mmCIF file with all atom_site columns, C-alpha atoms in Angstrom:
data_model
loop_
_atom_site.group_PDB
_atom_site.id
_atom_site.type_symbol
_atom_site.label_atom_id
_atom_site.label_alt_id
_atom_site.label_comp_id
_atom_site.label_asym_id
_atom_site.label_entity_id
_atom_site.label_seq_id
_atom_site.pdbx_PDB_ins_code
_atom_site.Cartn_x
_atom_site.Cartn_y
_atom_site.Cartn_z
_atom_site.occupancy
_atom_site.B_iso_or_equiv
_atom_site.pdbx_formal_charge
_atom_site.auth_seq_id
_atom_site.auth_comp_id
_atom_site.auth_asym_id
_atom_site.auth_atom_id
_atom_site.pdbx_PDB_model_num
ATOM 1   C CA . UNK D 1 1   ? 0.000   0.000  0.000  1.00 47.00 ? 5   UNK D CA 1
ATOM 2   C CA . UNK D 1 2   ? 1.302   3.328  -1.075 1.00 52.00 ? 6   UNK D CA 1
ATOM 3   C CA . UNK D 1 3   ? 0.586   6.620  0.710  1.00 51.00 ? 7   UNK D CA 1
ATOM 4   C CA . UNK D 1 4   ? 1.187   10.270 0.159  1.00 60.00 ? 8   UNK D CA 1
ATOM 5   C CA . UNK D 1 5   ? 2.784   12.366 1.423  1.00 62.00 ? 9   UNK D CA 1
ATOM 6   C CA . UNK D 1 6   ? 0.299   14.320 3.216  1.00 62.00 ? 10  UNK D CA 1
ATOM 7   C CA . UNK D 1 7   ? -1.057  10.940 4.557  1.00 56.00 ? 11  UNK D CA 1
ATOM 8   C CA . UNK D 1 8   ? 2.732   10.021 6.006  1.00 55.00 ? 12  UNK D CA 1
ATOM 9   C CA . UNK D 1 9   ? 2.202   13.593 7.821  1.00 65.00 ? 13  UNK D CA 1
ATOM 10  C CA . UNK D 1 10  ? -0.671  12.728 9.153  1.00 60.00 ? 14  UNK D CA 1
ATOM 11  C CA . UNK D 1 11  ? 0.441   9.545  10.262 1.00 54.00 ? 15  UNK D CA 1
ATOM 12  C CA . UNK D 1 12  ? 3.558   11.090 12.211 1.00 61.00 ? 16  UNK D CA 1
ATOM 13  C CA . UNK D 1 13  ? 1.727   13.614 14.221 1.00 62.00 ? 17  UNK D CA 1
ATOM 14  C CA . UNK D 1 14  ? -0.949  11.398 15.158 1.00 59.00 ? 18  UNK D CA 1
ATOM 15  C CA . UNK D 1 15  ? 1.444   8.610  16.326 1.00 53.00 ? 19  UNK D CA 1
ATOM 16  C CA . UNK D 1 16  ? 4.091   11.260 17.826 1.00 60.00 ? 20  UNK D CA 1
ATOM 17  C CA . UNK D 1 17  ? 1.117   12.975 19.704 1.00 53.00 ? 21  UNK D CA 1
ATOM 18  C CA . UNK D 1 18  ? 0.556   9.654  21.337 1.00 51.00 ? 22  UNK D CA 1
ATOM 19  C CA . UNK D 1 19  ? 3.900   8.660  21.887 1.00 52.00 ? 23  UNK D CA 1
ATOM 20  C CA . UNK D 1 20  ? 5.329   11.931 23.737 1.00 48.00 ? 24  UNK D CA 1
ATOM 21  C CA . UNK D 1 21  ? 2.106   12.625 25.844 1.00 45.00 ? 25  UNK D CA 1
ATOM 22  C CA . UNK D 1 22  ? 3.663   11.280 28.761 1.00 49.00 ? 26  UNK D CA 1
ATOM 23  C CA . UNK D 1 23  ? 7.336   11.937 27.535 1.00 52.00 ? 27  UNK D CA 1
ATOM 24  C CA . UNK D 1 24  ? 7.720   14.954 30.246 1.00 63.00 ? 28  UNK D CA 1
ATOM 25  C CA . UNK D 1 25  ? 5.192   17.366 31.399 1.00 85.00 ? 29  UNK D CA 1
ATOM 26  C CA . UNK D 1 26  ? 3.141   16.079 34.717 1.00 85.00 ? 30  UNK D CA 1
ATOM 27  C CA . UNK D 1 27  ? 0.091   14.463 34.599 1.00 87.00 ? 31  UNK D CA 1
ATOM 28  C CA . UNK D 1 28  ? -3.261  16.640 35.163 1.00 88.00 ? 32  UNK D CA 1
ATOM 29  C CA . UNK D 1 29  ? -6.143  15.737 36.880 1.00 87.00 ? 33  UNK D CA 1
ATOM 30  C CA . UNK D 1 30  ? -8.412  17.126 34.836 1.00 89.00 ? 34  UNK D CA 1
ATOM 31  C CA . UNK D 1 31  ? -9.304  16.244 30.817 1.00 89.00 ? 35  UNK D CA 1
ATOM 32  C CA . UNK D 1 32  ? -7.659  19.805 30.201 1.00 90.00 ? 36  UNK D CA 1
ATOM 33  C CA . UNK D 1 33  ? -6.980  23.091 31.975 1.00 90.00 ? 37  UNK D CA 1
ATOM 34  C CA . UNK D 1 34  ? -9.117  25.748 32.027 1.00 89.00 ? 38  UNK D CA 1
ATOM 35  C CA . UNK D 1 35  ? -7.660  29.147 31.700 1.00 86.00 ? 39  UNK D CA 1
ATOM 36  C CA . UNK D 1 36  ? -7.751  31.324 34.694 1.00 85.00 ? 40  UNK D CA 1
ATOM 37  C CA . UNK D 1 37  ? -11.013 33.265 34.962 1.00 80.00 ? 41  UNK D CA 1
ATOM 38  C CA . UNK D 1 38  ? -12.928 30.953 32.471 1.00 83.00 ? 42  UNK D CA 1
ATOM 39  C CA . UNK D 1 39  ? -15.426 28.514 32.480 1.00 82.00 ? 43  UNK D CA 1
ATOM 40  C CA . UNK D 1 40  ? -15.481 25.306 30.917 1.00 81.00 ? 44  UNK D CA 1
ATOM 41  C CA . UNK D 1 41  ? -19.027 24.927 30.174 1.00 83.00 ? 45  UNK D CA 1
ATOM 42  C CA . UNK D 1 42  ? -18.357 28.321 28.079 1.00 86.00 ? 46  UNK D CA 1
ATOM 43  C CA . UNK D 1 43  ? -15.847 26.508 25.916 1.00 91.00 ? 47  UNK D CA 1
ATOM 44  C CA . UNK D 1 44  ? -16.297 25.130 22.588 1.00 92.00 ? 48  UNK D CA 1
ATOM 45  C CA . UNK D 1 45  ? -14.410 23.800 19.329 1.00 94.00 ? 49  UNK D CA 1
ATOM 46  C CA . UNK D 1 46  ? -11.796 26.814 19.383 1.00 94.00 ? 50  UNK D CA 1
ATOM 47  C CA . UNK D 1 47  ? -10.344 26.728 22.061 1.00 94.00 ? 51  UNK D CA 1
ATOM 48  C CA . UNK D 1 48  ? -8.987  22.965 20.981 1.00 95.00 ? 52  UNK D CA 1
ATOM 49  C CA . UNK D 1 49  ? -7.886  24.467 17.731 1.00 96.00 ? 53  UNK D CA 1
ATOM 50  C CA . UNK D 1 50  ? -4.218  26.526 16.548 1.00 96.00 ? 54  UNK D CA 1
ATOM 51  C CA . UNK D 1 51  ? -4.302  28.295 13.651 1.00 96.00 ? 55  UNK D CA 1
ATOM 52  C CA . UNK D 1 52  ? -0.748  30.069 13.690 1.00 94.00 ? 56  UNK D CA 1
ATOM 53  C CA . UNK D 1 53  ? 0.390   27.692 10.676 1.00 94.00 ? 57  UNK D CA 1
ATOM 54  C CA . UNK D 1 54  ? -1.949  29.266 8.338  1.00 90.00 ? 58  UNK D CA 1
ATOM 55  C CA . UNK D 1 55  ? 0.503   32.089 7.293  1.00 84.00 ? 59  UNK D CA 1
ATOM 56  C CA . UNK D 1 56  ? 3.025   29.291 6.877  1.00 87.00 ? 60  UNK D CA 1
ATOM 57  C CA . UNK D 1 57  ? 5.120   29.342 3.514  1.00 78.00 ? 61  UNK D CA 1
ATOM 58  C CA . UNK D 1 58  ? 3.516   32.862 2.601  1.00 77.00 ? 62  UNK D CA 1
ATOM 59  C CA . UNK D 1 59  ? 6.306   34.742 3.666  1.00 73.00 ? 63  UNK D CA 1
ATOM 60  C CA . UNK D 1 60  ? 9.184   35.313 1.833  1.00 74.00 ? 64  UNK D CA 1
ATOM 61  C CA . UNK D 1 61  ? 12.183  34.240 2.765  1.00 78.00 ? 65  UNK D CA 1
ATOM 62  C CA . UNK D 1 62  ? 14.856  35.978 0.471  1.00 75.00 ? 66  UNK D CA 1
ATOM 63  C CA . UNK D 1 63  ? 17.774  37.368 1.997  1.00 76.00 ? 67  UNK D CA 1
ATOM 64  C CA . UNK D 1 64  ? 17.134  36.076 5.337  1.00 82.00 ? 68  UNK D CA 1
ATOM 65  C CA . UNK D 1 65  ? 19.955  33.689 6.965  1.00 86.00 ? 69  UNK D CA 1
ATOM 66  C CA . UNK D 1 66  ? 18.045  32.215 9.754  1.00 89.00 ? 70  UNK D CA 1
ATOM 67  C CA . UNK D 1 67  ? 15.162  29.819 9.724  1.00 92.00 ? 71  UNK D CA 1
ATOM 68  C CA . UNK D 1 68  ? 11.968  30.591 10.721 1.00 93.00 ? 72  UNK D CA 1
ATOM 69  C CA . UNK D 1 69  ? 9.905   29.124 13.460 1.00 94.00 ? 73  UNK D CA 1
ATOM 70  C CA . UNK D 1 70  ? 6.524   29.158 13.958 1.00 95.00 ? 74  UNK D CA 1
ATOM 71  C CA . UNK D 1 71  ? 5.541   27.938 17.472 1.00 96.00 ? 75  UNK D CA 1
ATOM 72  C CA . UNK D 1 72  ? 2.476   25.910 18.857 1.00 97.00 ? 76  UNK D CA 1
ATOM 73  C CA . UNK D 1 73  ? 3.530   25.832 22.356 1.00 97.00 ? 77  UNK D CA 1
ATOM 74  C CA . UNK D 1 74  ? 1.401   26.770 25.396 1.00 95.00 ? 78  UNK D CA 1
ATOM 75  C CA . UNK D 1 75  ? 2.008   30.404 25.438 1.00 95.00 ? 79  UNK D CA 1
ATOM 76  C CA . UNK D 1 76  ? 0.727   29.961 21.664 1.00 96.00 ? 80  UNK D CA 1
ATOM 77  C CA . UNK D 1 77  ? -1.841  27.655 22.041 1.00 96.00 ? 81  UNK D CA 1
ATOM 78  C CA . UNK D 1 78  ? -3.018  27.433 25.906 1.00 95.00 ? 82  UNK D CA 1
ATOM 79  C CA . UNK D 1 79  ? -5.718  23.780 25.322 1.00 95.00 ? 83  UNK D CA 1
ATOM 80  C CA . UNK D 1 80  ? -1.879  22.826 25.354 1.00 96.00 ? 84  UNK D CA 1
ATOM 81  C CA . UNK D 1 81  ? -1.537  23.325 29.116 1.00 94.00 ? 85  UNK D CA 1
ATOM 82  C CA . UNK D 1 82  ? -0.937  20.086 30.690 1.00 93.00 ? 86  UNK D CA 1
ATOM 83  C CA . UNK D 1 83  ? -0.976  18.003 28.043 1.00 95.00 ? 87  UNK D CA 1
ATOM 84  C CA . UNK D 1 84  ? 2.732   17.523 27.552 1.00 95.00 ? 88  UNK D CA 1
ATOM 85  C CA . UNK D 1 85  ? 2.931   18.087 23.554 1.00 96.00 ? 89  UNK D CA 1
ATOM 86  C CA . UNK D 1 86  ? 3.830   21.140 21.373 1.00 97.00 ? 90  UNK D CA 1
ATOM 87  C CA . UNK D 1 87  ? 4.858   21.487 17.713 1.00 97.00 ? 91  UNK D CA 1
ATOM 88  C CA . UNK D 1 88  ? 6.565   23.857 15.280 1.00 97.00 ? 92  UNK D CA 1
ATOM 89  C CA . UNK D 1 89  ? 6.877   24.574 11.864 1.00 96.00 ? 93  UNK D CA 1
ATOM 90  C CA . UNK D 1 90  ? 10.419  25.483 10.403 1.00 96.00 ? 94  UNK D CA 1
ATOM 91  C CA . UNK D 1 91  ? 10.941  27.221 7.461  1.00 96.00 ? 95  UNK D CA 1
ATOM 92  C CA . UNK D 1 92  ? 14.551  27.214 6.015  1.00 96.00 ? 96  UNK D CA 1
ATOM 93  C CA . UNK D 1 93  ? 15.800  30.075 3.537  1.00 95.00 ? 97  UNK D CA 1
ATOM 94  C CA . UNK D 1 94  ? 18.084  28.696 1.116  1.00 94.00 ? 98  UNK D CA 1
ATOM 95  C CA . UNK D 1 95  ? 21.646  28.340 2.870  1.00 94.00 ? 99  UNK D CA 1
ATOM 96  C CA . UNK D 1 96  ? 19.637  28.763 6.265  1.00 95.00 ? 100 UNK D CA 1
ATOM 97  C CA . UNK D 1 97  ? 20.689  28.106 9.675  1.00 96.00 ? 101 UNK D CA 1
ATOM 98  C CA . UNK D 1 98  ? 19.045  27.193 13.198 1.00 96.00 ? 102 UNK D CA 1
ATOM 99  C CA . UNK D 1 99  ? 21.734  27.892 14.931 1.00 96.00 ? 103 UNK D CA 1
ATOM 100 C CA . UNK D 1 100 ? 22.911  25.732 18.022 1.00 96.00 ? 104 UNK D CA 1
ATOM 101 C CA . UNK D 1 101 ? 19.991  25.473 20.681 1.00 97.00 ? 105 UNK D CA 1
ATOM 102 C CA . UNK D 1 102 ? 18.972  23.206 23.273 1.00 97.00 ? 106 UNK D CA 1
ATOM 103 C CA . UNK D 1 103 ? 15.438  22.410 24.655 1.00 97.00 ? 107 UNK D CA 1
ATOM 104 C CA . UNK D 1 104 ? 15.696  21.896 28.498 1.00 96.00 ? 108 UNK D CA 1
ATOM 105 C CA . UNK D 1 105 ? 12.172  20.349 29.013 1.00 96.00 ? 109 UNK D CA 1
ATOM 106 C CA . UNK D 1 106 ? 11.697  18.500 25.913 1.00 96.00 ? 110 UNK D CA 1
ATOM 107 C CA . UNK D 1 107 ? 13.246  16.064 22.731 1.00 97.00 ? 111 UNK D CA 1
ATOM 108 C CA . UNK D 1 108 ? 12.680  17.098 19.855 1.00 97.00 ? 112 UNK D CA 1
ATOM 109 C CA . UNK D 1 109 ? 11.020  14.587 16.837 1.00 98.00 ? 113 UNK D CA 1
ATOM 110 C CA . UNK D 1 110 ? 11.698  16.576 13.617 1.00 98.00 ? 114 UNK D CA 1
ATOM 111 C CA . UNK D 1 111 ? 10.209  15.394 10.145 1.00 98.00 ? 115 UNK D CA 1
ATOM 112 C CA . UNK D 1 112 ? 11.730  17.169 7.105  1.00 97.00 ? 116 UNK D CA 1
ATOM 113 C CA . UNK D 1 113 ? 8.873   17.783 5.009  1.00 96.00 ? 117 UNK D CA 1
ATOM 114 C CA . UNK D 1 114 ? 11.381  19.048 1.910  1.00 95.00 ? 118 UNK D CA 1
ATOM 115 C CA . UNK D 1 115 ? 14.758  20.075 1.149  1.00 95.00 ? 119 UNK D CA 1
ATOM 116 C CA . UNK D 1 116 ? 17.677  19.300 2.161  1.00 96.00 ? 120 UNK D CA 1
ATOM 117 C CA . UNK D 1 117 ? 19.476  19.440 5.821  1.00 97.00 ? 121 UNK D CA 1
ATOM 118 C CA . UNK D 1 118 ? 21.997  18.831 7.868  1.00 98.00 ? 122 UNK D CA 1
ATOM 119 C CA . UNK D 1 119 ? 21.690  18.253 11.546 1.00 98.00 ? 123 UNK D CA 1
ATOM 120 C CA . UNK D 1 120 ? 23.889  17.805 14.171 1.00 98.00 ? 124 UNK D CA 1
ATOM 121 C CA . UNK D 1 121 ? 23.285  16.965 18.102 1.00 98.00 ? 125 UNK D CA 1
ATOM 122 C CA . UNK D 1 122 ? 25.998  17.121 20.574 1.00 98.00 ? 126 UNK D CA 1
ATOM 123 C CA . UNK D 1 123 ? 25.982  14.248 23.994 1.00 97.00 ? 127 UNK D CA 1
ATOM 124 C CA . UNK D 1 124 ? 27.469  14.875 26.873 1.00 97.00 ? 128 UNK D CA 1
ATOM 125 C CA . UNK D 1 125 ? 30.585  13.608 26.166 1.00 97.00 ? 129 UNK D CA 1
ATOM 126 C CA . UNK D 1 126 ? 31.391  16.215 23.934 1.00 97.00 ? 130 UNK D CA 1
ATOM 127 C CA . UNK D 1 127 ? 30.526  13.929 20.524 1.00 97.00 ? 131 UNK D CA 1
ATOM 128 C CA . UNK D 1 128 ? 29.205  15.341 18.015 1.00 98.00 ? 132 UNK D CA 1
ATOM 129 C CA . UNK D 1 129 ? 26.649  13.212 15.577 1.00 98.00 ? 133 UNK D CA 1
ATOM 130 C CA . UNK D 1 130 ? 25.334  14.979 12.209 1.00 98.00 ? 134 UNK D CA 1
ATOM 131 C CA . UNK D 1 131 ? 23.272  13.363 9.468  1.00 98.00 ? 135 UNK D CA 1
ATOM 132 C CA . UNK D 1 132 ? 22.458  15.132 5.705  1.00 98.00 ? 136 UNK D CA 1
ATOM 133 C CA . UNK D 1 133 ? 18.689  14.484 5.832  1.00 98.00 ? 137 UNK D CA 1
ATOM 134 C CA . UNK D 1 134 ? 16.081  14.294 3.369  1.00 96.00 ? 138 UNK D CA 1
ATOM 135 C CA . UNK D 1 135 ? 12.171  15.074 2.670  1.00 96.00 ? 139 UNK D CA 1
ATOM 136 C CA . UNK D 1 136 ? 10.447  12.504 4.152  1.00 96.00 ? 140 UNK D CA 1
ATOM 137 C CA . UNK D 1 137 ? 13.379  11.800 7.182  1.00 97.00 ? 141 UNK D CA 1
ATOM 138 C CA . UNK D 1 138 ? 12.887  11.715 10.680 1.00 97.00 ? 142 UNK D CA 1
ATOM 139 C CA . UNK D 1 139 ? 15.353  12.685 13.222 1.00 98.00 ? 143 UNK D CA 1
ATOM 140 C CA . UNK D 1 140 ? 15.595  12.632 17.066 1.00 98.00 ? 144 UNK D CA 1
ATOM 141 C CA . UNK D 1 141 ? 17.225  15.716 19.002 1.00 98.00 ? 145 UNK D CA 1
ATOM 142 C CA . UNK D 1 142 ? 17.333  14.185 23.039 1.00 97.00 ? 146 UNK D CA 1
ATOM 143 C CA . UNK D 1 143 ? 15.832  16.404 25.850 1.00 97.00 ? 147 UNK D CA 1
ATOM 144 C CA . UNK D 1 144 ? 18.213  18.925 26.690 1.00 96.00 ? 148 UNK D CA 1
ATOM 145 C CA . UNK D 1 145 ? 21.638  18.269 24.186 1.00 98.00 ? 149 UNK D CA 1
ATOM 146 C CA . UNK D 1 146 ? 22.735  20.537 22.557 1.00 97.00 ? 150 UNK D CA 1
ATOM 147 C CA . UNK D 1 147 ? 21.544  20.671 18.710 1.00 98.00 ? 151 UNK D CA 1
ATOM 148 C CA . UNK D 1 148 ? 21.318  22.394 14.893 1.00 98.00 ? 152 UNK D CA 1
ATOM 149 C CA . UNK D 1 149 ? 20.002  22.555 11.341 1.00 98.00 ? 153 UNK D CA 1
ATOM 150 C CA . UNK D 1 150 ? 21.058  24.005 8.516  1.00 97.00 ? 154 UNK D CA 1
ATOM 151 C CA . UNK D 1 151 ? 20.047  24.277 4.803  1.00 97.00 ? 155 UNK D CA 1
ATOM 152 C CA . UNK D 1 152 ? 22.566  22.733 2.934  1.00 92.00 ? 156 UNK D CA 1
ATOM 153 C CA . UNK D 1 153 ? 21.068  23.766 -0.420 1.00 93.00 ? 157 UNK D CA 1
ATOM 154 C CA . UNK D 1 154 ? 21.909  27.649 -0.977 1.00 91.00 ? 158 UNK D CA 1
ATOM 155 C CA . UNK D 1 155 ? 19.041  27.645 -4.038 1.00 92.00 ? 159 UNK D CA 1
ATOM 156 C CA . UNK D 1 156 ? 15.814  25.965 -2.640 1.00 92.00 ? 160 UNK D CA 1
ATOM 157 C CA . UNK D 1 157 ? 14.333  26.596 0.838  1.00 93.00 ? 161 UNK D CA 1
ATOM 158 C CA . UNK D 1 158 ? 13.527  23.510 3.670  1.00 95.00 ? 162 UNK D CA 1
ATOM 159 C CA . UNK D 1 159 ? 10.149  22.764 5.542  1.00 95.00 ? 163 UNK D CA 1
ATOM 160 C CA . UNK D 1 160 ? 10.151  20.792 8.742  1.00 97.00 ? 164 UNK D CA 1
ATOM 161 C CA . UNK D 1 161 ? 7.706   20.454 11.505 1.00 97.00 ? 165 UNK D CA 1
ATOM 162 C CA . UNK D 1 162 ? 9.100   19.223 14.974 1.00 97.00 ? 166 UNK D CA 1
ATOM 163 C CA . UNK D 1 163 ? 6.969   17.667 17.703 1.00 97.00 ? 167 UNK D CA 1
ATOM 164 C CA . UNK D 1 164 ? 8.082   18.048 21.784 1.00 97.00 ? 168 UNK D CA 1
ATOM 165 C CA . UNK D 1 165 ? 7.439   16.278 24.451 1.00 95.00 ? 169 UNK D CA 1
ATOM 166 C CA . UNK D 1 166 ? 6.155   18.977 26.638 1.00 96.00 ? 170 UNK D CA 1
ATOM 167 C CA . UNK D 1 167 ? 3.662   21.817 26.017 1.00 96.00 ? 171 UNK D CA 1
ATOM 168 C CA . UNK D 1 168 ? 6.519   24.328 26.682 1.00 95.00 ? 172 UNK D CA 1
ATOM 169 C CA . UNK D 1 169 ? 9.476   22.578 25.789 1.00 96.00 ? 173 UNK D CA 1
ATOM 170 C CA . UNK D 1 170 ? 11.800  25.916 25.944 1.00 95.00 ? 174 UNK D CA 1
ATOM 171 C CA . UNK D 1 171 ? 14.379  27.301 23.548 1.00 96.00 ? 175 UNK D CA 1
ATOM 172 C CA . UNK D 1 172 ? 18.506  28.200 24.842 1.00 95.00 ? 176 UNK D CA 1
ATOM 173 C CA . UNK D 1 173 ? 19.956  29.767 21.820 1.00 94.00 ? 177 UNK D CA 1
ATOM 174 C CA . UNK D 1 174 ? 23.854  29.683 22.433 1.00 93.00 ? 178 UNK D CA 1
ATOM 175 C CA . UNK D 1 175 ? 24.730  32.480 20.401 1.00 92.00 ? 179 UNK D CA 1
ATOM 176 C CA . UNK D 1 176 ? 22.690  35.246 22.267 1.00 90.00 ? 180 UNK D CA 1
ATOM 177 C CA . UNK D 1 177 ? 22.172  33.154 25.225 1.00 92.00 ? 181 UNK D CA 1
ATOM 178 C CA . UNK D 1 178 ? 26.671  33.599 25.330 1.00 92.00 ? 182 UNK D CA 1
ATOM 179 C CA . UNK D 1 179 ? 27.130  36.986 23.878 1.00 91.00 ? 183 UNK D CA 1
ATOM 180 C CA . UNK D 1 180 ? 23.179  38.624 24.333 1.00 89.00 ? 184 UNK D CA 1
ATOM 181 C CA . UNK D 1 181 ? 22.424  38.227 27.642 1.00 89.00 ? 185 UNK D CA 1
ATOM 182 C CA . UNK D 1 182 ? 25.009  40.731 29.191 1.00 91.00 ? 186 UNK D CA 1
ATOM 183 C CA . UNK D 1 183 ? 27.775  37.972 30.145 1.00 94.00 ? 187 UNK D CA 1
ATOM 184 C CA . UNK D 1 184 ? 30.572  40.399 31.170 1.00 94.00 ? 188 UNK D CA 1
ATOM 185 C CA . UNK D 1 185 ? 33.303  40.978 28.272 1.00 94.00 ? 189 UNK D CA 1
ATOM 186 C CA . UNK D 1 186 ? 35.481  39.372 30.356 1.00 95.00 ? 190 UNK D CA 1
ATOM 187 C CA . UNK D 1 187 ? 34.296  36.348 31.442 1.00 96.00 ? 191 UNK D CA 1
ATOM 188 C CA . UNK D 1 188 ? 33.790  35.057 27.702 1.00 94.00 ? 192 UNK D CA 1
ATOM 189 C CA . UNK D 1 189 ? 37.046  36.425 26.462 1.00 94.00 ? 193 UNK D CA 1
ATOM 190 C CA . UNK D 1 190 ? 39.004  34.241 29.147 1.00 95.00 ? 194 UNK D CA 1
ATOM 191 C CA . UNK D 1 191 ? 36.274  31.397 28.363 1.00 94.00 ? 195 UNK D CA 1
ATOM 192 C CA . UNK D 1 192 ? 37.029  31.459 24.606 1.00 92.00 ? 196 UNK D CA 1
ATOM 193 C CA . UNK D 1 193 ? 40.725  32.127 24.749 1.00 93.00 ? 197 UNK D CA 1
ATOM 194 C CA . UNK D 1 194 ? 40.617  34.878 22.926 1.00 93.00 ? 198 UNK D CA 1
ATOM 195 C CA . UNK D 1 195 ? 40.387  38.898 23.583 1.00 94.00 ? 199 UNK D CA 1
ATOM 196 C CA . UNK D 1 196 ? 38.026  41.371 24.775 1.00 94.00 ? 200 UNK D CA 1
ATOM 197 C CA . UNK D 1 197 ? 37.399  43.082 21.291 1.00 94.00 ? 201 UNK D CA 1
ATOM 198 C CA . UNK D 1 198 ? 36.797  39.785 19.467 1.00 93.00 ? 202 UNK D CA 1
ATOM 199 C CA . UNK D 1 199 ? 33.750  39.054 22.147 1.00 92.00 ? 203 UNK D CA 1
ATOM 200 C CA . UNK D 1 200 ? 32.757  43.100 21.920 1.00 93.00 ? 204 UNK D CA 1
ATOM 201 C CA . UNK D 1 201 ? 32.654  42.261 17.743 1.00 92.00 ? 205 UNK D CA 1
ATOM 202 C CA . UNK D 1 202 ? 30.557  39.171 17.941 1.00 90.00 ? 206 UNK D CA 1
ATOM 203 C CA . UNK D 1 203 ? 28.487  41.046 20.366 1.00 89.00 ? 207 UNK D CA 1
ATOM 204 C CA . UNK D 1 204 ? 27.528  43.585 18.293 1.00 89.00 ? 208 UNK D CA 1
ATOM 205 C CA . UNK D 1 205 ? 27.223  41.475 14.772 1.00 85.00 ? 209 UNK D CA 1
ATOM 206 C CA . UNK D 1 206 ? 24.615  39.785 16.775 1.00 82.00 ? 210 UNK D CA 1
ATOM 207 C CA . UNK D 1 207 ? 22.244  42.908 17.619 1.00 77.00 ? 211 UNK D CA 1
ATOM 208 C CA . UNK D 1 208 ? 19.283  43.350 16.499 1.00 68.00 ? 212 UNK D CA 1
ATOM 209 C CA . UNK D 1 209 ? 19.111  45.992 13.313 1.00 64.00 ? 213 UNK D CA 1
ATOM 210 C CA . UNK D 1 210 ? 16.752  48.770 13.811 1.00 59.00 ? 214 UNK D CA 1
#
């Protein structure tokens, strides 16, 4: 039996929504959370439905470096409280980057819908394992190690959509976590081995432009 493509998506969230439900977040004692200050016989049908991925691949990507991420987390999507899943959709520019990251509550089951990329996850010991994937591969990033992608074709764009084991799975960016959250000049040029203008460079090539 042969299925499509959009029938293998299908089949991958509905069997990773499953899998990760008790993968980290605690159990609830409820069917769902509430929101503070509702009630839930004043619910209905939207409240169980995201529709943040409607813009998705309308955008236009030229010129950009880094990928794009469109979050369905709790703070996007609150029927997600408790339940211990989330998703995104990542869009790649040609030659695009997500740079290293980690996810402190969650792993991460991405799907590469098209495109080309590579990916690389570092363990604990400091080892560093990358794979070239594919549209239509699946590949594991464990809770909490450190992680990337990259578009590895500089003239066609990548679409992925990663699942999570927890609503809020959580997002360390090393580049501005190291030189954007006001780490002191010093402490990263002794950490790096290398000199206090080098860190005040990379600090400021990683600004945000007005």
């Amino acid at each position: 039996m042969k299925f499509s493509r959009a029938s293998l998506v299908a089949i991958f969230l509905a069997f990773t929504v499953v899998g990760v439900t008790h993968a980290s977040d605690p159990d609830i004692l409820s069917d769902f959370v509430v929101p503070a200050g509702q009630n839930s016989t004043h619910l209905d049908g939207s409240f169980f439905t995201f529709t943040g991925f409607r813009e998705v691949g309308k955008n236009n990507l030229t010129g950009q470096t880094a990928a794009k991420v469109t979050k369905a987390a709790m703070a996007e999507f609150p029927a997600l409280n408790g339940l211990g899943v989330s998703m995104a959709v990542l869009q790649f520019p040609a030659g695009g980057v997500n740079p290293p990251h980690t996810h402190p509550r969650a792993s991460e089951l991405l799907y590469l819908m098209s495109g080309c990329l590579l990916v690389g996850v570092v363990d604990t010991t400091g080892k560093l394992f990358t794979q070239t994937l594919y549209g239509g591969d699946l590949f594991v990033f464990p809770k909490g190690l450190l992680h990337f992608q990259m578009n590895e074709d500089i003239n066609n764009k990548a679409v992925a959509i990663s699942a999570f084991g927890s609503a809020s799975a959580g997002t360390v960016t090393f580049p501005s976590a190291l030189f954007g959250s006001g780490i002191t000049d010093d402490v990263l040029a002794k950490s790096f081995k290398t000199d206090v203008q080098t860190v005040e460079t990379l600090k400021a090539a990683l600004k945000p432009k007005p």
